CSV table of C-alpha atoms in Angstrom, one decimal:
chain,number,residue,atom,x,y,z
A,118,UNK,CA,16.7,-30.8,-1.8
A,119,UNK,CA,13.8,-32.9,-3.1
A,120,UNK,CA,10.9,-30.5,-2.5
A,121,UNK,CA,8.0,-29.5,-4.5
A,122,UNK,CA,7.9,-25.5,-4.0
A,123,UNK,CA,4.6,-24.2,-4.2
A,124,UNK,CA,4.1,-20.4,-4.7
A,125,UNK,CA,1.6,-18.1,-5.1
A,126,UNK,CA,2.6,-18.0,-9.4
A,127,UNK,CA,3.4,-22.0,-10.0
A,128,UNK,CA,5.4,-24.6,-8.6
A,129,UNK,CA,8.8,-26.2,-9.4
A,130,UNK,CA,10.3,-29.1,-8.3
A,131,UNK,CA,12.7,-32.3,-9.6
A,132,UNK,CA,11.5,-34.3,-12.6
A,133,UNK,CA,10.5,-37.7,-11.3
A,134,UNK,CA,10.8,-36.8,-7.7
A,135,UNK,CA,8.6,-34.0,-6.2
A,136,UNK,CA,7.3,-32.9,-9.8
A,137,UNK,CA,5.5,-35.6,-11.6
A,138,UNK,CA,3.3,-35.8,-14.5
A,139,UNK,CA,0.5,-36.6,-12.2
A,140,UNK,CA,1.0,-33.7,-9.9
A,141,UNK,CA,1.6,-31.2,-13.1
A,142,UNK,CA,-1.9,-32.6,-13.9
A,143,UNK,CA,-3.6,-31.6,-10.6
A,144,UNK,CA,-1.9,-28.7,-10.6
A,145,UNK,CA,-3.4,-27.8,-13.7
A,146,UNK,CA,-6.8,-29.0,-12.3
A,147,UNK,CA,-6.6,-26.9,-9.8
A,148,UNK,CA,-5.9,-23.9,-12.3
A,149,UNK,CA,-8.7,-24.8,-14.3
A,150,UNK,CA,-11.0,-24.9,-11.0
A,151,UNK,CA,-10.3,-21.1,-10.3
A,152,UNK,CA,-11.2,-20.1,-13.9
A,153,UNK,CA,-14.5,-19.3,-15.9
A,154,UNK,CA,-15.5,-21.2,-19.2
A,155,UNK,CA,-12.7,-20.8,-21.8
A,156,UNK,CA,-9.2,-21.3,-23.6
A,157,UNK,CA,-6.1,-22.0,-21.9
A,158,UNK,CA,-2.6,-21.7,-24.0
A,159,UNK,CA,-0.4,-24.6,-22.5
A,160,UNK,CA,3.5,-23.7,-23.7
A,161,UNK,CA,6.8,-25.2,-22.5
A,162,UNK,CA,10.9,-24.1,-22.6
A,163,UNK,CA,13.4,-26.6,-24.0
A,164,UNK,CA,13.8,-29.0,-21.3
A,165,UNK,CA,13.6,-32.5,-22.1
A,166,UNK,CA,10.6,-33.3,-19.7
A,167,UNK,CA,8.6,-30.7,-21.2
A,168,UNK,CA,6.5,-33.1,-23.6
A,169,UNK,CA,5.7,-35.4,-21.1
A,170,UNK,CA,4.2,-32.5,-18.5
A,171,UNK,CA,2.6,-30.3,-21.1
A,172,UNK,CA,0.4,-33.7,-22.3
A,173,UNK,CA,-0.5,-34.6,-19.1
A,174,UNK,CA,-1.7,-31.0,-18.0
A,175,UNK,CA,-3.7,-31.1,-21.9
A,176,UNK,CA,-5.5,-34.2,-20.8
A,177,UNK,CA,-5.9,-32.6,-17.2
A,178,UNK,CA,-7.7,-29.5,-18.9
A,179,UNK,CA,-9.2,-31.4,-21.4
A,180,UNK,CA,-10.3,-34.3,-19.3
A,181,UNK,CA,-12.6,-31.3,-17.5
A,182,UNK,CA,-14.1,-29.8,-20.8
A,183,UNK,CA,-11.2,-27.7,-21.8
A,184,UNK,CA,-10.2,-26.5,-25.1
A,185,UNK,CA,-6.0,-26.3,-25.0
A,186,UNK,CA,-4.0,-24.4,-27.5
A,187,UNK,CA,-1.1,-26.0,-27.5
A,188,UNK,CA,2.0,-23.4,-28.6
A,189,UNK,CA,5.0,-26.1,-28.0
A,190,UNK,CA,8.1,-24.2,-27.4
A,191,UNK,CA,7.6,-20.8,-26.8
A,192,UNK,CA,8.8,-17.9,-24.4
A,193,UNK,CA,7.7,-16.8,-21.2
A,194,UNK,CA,6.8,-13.4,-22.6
A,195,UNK,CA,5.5,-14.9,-25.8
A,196,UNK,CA,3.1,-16.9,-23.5
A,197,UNK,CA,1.6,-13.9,-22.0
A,198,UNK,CA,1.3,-12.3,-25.7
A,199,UNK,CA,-0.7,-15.6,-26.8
A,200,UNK,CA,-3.3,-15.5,-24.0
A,201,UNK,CA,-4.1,-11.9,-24.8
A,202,UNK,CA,-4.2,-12.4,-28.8
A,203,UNK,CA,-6.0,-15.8,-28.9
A,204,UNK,CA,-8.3,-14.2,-25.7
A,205,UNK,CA,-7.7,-17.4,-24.2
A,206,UNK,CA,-8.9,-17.2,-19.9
A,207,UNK,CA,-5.2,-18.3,-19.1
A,208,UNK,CA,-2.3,-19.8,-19.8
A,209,UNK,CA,0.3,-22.3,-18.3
A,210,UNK,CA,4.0,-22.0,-19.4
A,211,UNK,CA,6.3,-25.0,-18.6
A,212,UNK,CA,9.7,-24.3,-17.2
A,213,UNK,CA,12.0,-23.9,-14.4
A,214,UNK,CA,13.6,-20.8,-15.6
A,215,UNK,CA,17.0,-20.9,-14.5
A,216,UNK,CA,17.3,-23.5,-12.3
A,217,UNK,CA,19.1,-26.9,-13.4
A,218,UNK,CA,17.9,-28.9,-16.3
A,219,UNK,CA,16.8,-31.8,-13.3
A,220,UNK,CA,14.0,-29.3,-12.4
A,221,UNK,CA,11.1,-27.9,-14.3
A,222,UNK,CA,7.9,-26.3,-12.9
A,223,UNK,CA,4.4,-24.6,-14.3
A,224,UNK,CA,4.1,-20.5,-14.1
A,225,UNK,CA,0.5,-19.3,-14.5
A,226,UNK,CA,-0.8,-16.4,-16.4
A,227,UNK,CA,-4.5,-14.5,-16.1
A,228,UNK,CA,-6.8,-13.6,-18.7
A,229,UNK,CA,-4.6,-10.5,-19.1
A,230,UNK,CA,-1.8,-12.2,-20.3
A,231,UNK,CA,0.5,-11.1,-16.8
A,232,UNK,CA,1.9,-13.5,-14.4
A,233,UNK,CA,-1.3,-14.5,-11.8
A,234,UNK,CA,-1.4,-11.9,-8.9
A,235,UNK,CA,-1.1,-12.9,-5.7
A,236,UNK,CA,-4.7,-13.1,-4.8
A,237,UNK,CA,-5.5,-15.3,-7.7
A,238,UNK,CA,-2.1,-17.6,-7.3
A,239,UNK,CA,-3.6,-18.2,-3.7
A,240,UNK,CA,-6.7,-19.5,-5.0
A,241,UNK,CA,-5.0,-21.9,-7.0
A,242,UNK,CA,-2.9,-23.0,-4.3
A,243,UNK,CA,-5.4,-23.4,-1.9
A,244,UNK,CA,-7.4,-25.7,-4.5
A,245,UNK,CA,-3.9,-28.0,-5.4
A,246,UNK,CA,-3.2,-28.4,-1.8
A,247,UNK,CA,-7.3,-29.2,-0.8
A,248,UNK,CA,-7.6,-31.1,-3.7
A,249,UNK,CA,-10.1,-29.8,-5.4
A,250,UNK,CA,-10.4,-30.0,-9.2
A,251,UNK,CA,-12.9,-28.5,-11.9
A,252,UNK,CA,-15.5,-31.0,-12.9
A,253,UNK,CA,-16.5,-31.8,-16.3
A,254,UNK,CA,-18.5,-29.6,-17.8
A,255,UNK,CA,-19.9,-31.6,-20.5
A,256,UNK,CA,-20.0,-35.4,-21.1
A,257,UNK,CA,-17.2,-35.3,-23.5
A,258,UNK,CA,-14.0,-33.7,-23.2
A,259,UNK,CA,-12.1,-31.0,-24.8
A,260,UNK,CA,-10.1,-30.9,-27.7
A,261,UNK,CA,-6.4,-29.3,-28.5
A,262,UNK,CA,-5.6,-26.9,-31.3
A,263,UNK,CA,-1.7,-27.4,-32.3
A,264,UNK,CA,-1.0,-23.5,-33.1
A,265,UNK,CA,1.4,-23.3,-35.8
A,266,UNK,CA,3.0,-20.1,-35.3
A,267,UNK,CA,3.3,-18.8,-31.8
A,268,UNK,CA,6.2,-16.1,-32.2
A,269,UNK,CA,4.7,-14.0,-34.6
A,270,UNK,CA,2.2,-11.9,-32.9
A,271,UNK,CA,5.1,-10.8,-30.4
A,272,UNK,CA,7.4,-10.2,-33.0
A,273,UNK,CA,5.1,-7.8,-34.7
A,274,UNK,CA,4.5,-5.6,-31.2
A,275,UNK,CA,7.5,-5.4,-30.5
A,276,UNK,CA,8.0,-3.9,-34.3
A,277,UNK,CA,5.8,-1.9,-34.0
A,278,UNK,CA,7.2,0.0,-30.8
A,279,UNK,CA,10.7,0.6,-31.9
A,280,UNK,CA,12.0,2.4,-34.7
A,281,UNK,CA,13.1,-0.7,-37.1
A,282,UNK,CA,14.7,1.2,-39.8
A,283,UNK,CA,17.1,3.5,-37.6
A,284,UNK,CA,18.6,0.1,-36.4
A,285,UNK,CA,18.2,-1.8,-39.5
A,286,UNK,CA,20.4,1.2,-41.0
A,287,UNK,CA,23.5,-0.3,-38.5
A,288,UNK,CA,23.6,-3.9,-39.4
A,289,UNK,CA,24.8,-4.7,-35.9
A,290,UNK,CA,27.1,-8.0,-35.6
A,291,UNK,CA,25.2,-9.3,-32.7
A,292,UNK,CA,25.5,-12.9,-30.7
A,293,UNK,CA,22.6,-14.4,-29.5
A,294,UNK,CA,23.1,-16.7,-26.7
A,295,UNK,CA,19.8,-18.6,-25.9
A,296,UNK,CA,21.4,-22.0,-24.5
A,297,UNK,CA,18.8,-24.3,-25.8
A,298,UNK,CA,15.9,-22.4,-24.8
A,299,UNK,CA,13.2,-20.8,-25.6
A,300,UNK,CA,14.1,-17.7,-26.8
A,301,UNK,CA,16.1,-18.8,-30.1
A,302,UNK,CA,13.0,-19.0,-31.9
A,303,UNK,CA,11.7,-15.6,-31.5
A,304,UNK,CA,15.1,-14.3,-31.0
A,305,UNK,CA,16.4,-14.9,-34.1
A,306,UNK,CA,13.6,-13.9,-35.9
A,307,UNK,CA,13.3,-10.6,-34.1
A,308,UNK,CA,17.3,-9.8,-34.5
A,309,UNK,CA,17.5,-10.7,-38.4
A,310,UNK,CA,13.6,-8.4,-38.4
A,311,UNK,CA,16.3,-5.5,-37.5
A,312,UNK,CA,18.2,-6.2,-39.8
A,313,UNK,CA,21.5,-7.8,-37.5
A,314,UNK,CA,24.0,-9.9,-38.7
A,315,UNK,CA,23.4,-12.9,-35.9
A,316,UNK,CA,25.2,-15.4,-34.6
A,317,UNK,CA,22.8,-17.8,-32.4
A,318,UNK,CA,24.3,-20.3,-29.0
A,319,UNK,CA,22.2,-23.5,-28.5
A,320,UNK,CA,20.0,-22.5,-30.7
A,321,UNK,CA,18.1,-25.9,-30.5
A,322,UNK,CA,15.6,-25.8,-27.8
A,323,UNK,CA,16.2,-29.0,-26.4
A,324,UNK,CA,17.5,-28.1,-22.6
A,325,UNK,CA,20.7,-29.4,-23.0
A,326,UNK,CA,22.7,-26.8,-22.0
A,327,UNK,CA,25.8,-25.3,-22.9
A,328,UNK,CA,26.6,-23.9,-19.3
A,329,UNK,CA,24.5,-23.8,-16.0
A,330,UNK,CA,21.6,-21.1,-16.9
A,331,UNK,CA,21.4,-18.7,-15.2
A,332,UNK,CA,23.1,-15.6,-17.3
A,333,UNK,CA,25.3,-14.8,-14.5
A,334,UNK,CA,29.1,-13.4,-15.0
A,335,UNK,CA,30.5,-16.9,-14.3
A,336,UNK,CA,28.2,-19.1,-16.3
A,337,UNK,CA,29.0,-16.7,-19.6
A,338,UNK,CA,33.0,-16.5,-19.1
A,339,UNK,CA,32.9,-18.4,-22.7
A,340,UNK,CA,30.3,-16.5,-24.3
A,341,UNK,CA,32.1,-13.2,-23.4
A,342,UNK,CA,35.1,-14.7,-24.8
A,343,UNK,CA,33.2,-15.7,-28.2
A,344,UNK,CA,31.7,-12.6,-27.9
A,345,UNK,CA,35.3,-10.4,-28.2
A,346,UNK,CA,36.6,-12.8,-30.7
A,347,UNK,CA,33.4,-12.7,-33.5
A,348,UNK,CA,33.6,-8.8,-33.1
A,349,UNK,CA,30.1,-8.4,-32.0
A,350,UNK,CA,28.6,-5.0,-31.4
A,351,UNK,CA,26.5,-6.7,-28.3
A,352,UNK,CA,26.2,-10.0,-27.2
A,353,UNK,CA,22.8,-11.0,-25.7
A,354,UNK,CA,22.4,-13.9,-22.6
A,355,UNK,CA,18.9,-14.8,-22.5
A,356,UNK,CA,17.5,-17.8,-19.2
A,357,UNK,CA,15.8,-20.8,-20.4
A,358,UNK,CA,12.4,-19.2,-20.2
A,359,UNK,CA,13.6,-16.0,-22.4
A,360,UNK,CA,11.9,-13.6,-19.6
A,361,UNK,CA,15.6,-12.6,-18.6
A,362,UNK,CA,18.7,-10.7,-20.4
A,363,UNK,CA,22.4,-10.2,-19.5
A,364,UNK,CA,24.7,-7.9,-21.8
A,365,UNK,CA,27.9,-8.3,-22.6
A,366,UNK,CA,29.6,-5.2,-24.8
A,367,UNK,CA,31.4,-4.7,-27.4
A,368,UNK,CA,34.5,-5.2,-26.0
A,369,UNK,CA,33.9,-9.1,-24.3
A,370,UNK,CA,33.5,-7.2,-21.1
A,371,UNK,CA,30.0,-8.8,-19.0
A,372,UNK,CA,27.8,-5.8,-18.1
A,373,UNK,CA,25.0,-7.8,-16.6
A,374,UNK,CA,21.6,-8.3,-15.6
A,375,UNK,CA,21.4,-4.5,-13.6
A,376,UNK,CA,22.0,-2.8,-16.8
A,377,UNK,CA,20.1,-3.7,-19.2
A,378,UNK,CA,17.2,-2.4,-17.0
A,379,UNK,CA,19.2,0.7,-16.3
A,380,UNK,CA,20.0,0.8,-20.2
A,381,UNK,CA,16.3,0.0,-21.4
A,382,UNK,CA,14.6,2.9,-18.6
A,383,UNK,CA,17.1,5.6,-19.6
A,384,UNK,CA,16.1,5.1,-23.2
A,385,UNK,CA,12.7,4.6,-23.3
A,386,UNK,CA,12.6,7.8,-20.3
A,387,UNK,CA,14.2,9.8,-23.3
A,388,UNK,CA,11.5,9.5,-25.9
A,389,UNK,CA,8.3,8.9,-23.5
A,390,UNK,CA,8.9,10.3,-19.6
A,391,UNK,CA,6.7,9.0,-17.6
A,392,UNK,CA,6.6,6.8,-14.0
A,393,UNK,CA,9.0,4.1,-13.5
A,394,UNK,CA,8.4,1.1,-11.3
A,395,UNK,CA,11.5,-1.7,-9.8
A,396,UNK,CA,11.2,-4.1,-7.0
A,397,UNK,CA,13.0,-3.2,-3.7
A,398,UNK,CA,15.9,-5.0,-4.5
A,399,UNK,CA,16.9,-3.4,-7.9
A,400,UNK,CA,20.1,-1.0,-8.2
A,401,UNK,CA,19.2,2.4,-7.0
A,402,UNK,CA,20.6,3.1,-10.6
A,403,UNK,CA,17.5,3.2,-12.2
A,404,UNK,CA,16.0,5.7,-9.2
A,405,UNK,CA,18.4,7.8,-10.2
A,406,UNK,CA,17.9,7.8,-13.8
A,407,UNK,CA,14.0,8.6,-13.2
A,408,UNK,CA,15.7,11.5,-11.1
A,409,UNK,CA,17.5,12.6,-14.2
A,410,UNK,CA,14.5,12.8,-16.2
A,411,UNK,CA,12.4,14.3,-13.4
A,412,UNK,CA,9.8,11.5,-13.5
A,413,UNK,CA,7.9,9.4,-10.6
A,414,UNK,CA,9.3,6.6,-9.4
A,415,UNK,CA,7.8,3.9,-7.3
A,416,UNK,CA,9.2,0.6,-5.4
A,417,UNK,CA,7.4,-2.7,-5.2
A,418,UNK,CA,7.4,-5.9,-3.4
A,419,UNK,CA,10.1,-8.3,-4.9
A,420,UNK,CA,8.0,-10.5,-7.1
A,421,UNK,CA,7.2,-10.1,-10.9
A,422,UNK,CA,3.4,-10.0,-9.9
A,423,UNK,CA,4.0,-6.9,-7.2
A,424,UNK,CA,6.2,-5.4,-9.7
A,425,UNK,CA,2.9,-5.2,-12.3
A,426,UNK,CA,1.0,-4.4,-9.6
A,427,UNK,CA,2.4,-1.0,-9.1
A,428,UNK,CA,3.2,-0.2,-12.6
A,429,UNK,CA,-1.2,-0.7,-13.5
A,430,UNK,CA,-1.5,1.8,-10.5
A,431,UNK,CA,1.1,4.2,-11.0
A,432,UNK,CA,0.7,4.3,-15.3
A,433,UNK,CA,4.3,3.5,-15.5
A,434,UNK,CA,5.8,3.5,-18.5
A,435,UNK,CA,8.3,1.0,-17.9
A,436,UNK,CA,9.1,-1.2,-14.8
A,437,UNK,CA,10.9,-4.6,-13.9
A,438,UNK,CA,13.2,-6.1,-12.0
A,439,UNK,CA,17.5,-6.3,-11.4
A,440,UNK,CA,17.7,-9.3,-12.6
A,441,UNK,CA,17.4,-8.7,-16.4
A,442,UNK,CA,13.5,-8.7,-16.4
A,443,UNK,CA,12.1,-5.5,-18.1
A,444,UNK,CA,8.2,-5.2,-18.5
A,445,UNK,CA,7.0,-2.7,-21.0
A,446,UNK,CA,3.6,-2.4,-21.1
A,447,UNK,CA,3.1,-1.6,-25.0
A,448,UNK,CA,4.2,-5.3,-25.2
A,449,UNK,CA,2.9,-6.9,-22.5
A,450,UNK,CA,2.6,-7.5,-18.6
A,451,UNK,CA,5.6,-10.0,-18.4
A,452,UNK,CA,9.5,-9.7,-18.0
A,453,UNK,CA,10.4,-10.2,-21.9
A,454,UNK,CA,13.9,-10.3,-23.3
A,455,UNK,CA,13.1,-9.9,-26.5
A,456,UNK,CA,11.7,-6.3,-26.4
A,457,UNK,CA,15.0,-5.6,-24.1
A,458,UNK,CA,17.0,-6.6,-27.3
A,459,UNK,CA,14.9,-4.5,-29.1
A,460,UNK,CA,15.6,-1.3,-27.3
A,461,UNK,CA,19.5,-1.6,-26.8
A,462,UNK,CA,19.7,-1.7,-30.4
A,463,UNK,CA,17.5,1.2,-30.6
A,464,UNK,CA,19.2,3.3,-28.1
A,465,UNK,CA,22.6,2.1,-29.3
A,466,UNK,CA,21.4,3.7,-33.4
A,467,UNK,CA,19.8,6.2,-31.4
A,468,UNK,CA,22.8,7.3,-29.9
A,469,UNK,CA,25.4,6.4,-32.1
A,470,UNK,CA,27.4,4.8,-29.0
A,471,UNK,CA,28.7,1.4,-28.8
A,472,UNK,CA,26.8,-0.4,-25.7
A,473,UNK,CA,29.8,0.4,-23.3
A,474,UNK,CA,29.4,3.9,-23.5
A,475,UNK,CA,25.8,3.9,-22.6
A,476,UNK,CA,26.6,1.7,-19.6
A,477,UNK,CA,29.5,3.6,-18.4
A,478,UNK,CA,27.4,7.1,-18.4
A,479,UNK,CA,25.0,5.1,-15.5
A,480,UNK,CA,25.4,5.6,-12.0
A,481,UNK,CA,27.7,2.7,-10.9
A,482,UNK,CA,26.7,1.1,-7.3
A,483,UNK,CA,28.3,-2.0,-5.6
A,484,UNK,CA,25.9,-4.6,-4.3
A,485,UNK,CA,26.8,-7.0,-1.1
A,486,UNK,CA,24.5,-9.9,-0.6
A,487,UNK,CA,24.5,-12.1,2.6
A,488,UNK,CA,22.0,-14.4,4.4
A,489,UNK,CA,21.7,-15.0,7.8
A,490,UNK,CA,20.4,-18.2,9.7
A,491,UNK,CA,17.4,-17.0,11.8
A,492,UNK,CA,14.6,-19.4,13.1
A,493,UNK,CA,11.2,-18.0,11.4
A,494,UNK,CA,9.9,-17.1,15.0
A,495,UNK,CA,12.9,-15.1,15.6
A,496,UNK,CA,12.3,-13.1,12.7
A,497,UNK,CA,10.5,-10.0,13.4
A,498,UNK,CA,12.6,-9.1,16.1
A,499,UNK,CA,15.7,-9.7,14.0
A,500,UNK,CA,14.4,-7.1,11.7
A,501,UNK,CA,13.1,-5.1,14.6
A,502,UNK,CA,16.8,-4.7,15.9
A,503,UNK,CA,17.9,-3.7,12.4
A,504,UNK,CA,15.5,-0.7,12.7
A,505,UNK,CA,16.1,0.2,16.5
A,506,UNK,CA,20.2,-0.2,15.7
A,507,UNK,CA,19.8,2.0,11.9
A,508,UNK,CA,18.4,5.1,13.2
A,509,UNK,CA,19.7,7.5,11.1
A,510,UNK,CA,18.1,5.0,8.1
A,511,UNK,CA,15.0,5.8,6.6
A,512,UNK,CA,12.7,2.4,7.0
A,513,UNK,CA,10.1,0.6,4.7
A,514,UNK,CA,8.4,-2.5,5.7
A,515,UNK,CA,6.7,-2.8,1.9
A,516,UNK,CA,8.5,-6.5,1.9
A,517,UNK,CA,10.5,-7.3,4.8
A,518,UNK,CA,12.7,-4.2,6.0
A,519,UNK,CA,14.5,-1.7,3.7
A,520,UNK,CA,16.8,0.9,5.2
A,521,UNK,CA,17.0,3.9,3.0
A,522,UNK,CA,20.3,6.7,4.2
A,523,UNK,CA,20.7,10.0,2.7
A,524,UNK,CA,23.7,9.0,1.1
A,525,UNK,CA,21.8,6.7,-1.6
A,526,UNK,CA,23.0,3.5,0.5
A,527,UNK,CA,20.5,1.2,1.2
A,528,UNK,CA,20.1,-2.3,2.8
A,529,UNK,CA,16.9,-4.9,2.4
A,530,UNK,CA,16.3,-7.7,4.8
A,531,UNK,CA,13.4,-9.9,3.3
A,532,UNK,CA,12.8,-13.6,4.7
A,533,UNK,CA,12.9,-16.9,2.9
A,534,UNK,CA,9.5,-18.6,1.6
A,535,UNK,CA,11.4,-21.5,1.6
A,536,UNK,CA,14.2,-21.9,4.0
A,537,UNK,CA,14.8,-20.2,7.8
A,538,UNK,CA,17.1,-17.0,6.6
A,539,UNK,CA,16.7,-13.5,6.2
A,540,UNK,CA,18.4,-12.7,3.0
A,541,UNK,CA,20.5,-9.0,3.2
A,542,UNK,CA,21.4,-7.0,-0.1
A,543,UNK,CA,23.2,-3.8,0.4
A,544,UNK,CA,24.1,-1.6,-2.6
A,545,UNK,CA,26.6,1.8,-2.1
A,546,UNK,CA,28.9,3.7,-3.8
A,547,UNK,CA,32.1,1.3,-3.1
A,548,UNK,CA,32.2,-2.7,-2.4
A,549,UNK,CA,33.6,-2.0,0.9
A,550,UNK,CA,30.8,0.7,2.2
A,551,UNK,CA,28.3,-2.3,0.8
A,552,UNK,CA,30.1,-5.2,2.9
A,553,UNK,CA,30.5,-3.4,6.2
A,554,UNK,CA,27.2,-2.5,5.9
A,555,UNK,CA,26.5,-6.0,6.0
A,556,UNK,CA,28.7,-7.0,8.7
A,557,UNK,CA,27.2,-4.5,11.1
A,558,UNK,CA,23.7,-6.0,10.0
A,559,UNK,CA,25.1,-9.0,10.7
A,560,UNK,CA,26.3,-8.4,14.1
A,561,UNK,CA,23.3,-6.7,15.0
A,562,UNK,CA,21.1,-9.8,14.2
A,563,UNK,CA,23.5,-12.5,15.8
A,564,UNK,CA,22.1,-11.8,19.5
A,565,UNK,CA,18.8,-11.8,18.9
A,566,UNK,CA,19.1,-15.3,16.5
């Protein structure tokens, strides 16, 4: 599907098709329109249409009076860091996270170095779609700065929050698989910083990559398998973007995206307790470890800029979301793989446990996904006859319709931005509880569709 998907935090589309350099330029217009006088830090993954975009948003910005610090490669995470240290008024990181290497797409940060909240990724929208663009502000235009070093200022936060020497003292064999990425560059650094024994996957970030990217159990069948033969104590699966992390242990065996949330909350929970925040399609896992440590925890909106939302206005410690995105705040405001690595390894020196027994002491819940064709008008009262049919359910309309029952199942029905579905996630105890679940959702929707 050719289509140029505009949201509320960037756009993405097909390179040459629906995302051209021209519209990556108005888009970036439009960005600059809804910002005061300042910086912007323009960075970009590994894909090979990355150059030509991130020169024509430079001349976009500085066409209009701009100064651009242009970071090259760098990490989704690492963008956020840059905007905050350089006190730059925004930023604009290139990439189309996981999606195919045809695609790419522009993700926009605020002056606080988090993804744009909705609010302010509205504005911007509303300005690309008008077409209305900054002026000049002077007579001549802006200049760019090439910055030289764009990793180390996240490499030394993220130093400086765990204890280096505890896992420096383990020399873990690890595998880095960053599938010619972004997140090599930091990565390695970071990993040989704690003093690992690393082994680095498409290590050149030049978007040709190894396997399709996003680090799900079937895309990393021959990582795992590299993984069990090179002995490695942990193997770690970033996205292209490096703002996402799948495990696999120290036996080959893929433990996913799920855990190494569930693994990052229960350790940073045992050294600093404090409130927890997930979006409402995370594992319950992680509720239940914020249980265990008798701390407050909160659900948000789906959406990495909901998520931050509720961890500013709860004071949560650490938040994120199922798929591999972990936010701590003593880093920054953006999902970040790097200071996920960072915390296994501490928790696994900490411990004095291999990975797999820290994830096999979590809760373990099955998760049944589903989607349903329902025309957008039809919607509400699809959802409606969930609720009326679910009464024993406890219901929360925060993003669509989640049913909470006392037994710690749940099901979410959110609609699609993009297409005419309601998408239904159900996590319980067994697979099977999870899919009938589903079915009966299912059934309940069909007459009303």
């Amino acid at each position: 599907m050719d289509e140029l998907i505009i949201s509320v935090s960037g756009l993405r589309g097909i390179v040459g098709q629906s995302l051209t350099p021209e519209v990556a330029g108005r888009f970036a217009s439009a960005f600059s329109h809804c910002l005061p006088p300042g910086q912007v830090v323009v960075t970009r993954d590994g894909r090979a249409s990355g150059p030509l975009l991130a020169a024509s948003i430079a001349d976009a910005l500085t066409g209009r009076g701009r100064e651009v610090v242009s970071a090259g490669v760098a990490a989704t995470p690492t963008t956020g860091v840059l905007v905050r240290r350089l006190n730059c008024v925004g930023g604009i990181q290139i990439s189309a996270s996981h999606n195919p290497a045809e695609y790419n797409g522009i993700k926009l940060f605020n002056a606080d170095g988090r993804v744009i909240p909705a609010d302010e990724g509205e504005r911007v929208r509303a300005a690309f779609l008008e077409g209305r663009v900054e002026e000049p502000t002077s007579t001549s235009p802006g200049k760019t700065i090439e910055l030289v070093d764009s990793t180390s200022a996240h490499l030394d936060l993220i130093c400086g929050a765990v204890d280096v020497g505890r896992i420096r003292a383990k020399s873990f064999p690890v595998l880095l698989d960053s599938n010619h990425g972004a997140g090599a560059l930091l990565g390695r650094r970071l990993l040989e910083s704690l003093g690992c024994r690393v082994t680095v996957l498409g290590e050149t970030p030049d978007g040709a990559f190894d396997h399709t990217p996003e680090p799900t159990a079937e895309n990393l069948t021959g990582v795992a398998q590299q993984a069990r033969e090179s002995g490695a104590a942990v193997a770690f699966c970033q996205d292209p973007d490096a703002d996402r992390l799948a495990l696999i242990d120290e036996n080959g065996r893929y433990v996913g995206e799920e855990y190494t949330l569930a693994v990052c909350v229960n350790h940073v929970l045992s050294q600093s307790p404090g409130p927890v925040v997930t979006n409402c399609s995370t594992s319950r896992m992680t509720q239940d470890i914020a249980a265990r440590h008798g701390v407050p925890f909160h659900h948000s909106a789906v959406g990495e800029a909901n998520v931050v939302d509720k961890m500013l206005l709860a004071g949560a410690v650490i938040g994120g979301e199922g798929n591999g995105g972990v936010i701590d705040p003593r880093i920054v405001y953006v999902r970040d793989s790097f200071i996920s690595m960072a915390l296994v390894l501490e928790a696994m020196a900490t411990r004095g446990l291999p990975l797999g027994a820290l994830v096999d002491e979590l809760p373990r819940y099955a998760i049944h996904k589903a989607k349903v064709a329902v025309p957008r008008d039809r919607i509400p009262a699809a959802l409606a006859a969930l609720e009326q049919h679910f009464t024993t359910a406890q219901a929360n309309h925060a993003d669509g319709l989640r049913l909470d029952w006392p037994d710690g199942r749940w099901l979410l029905m959110r609609a699609s931005n993009t297409e005419p579905i309601v998408r239904l996630f159900c996590e319980a105890s067994t697979e099977i509880d999870a899919a009938s679940t589903v079915r009966e959702a299912e059934a309940v929707m069909q007459p009303v569709c």
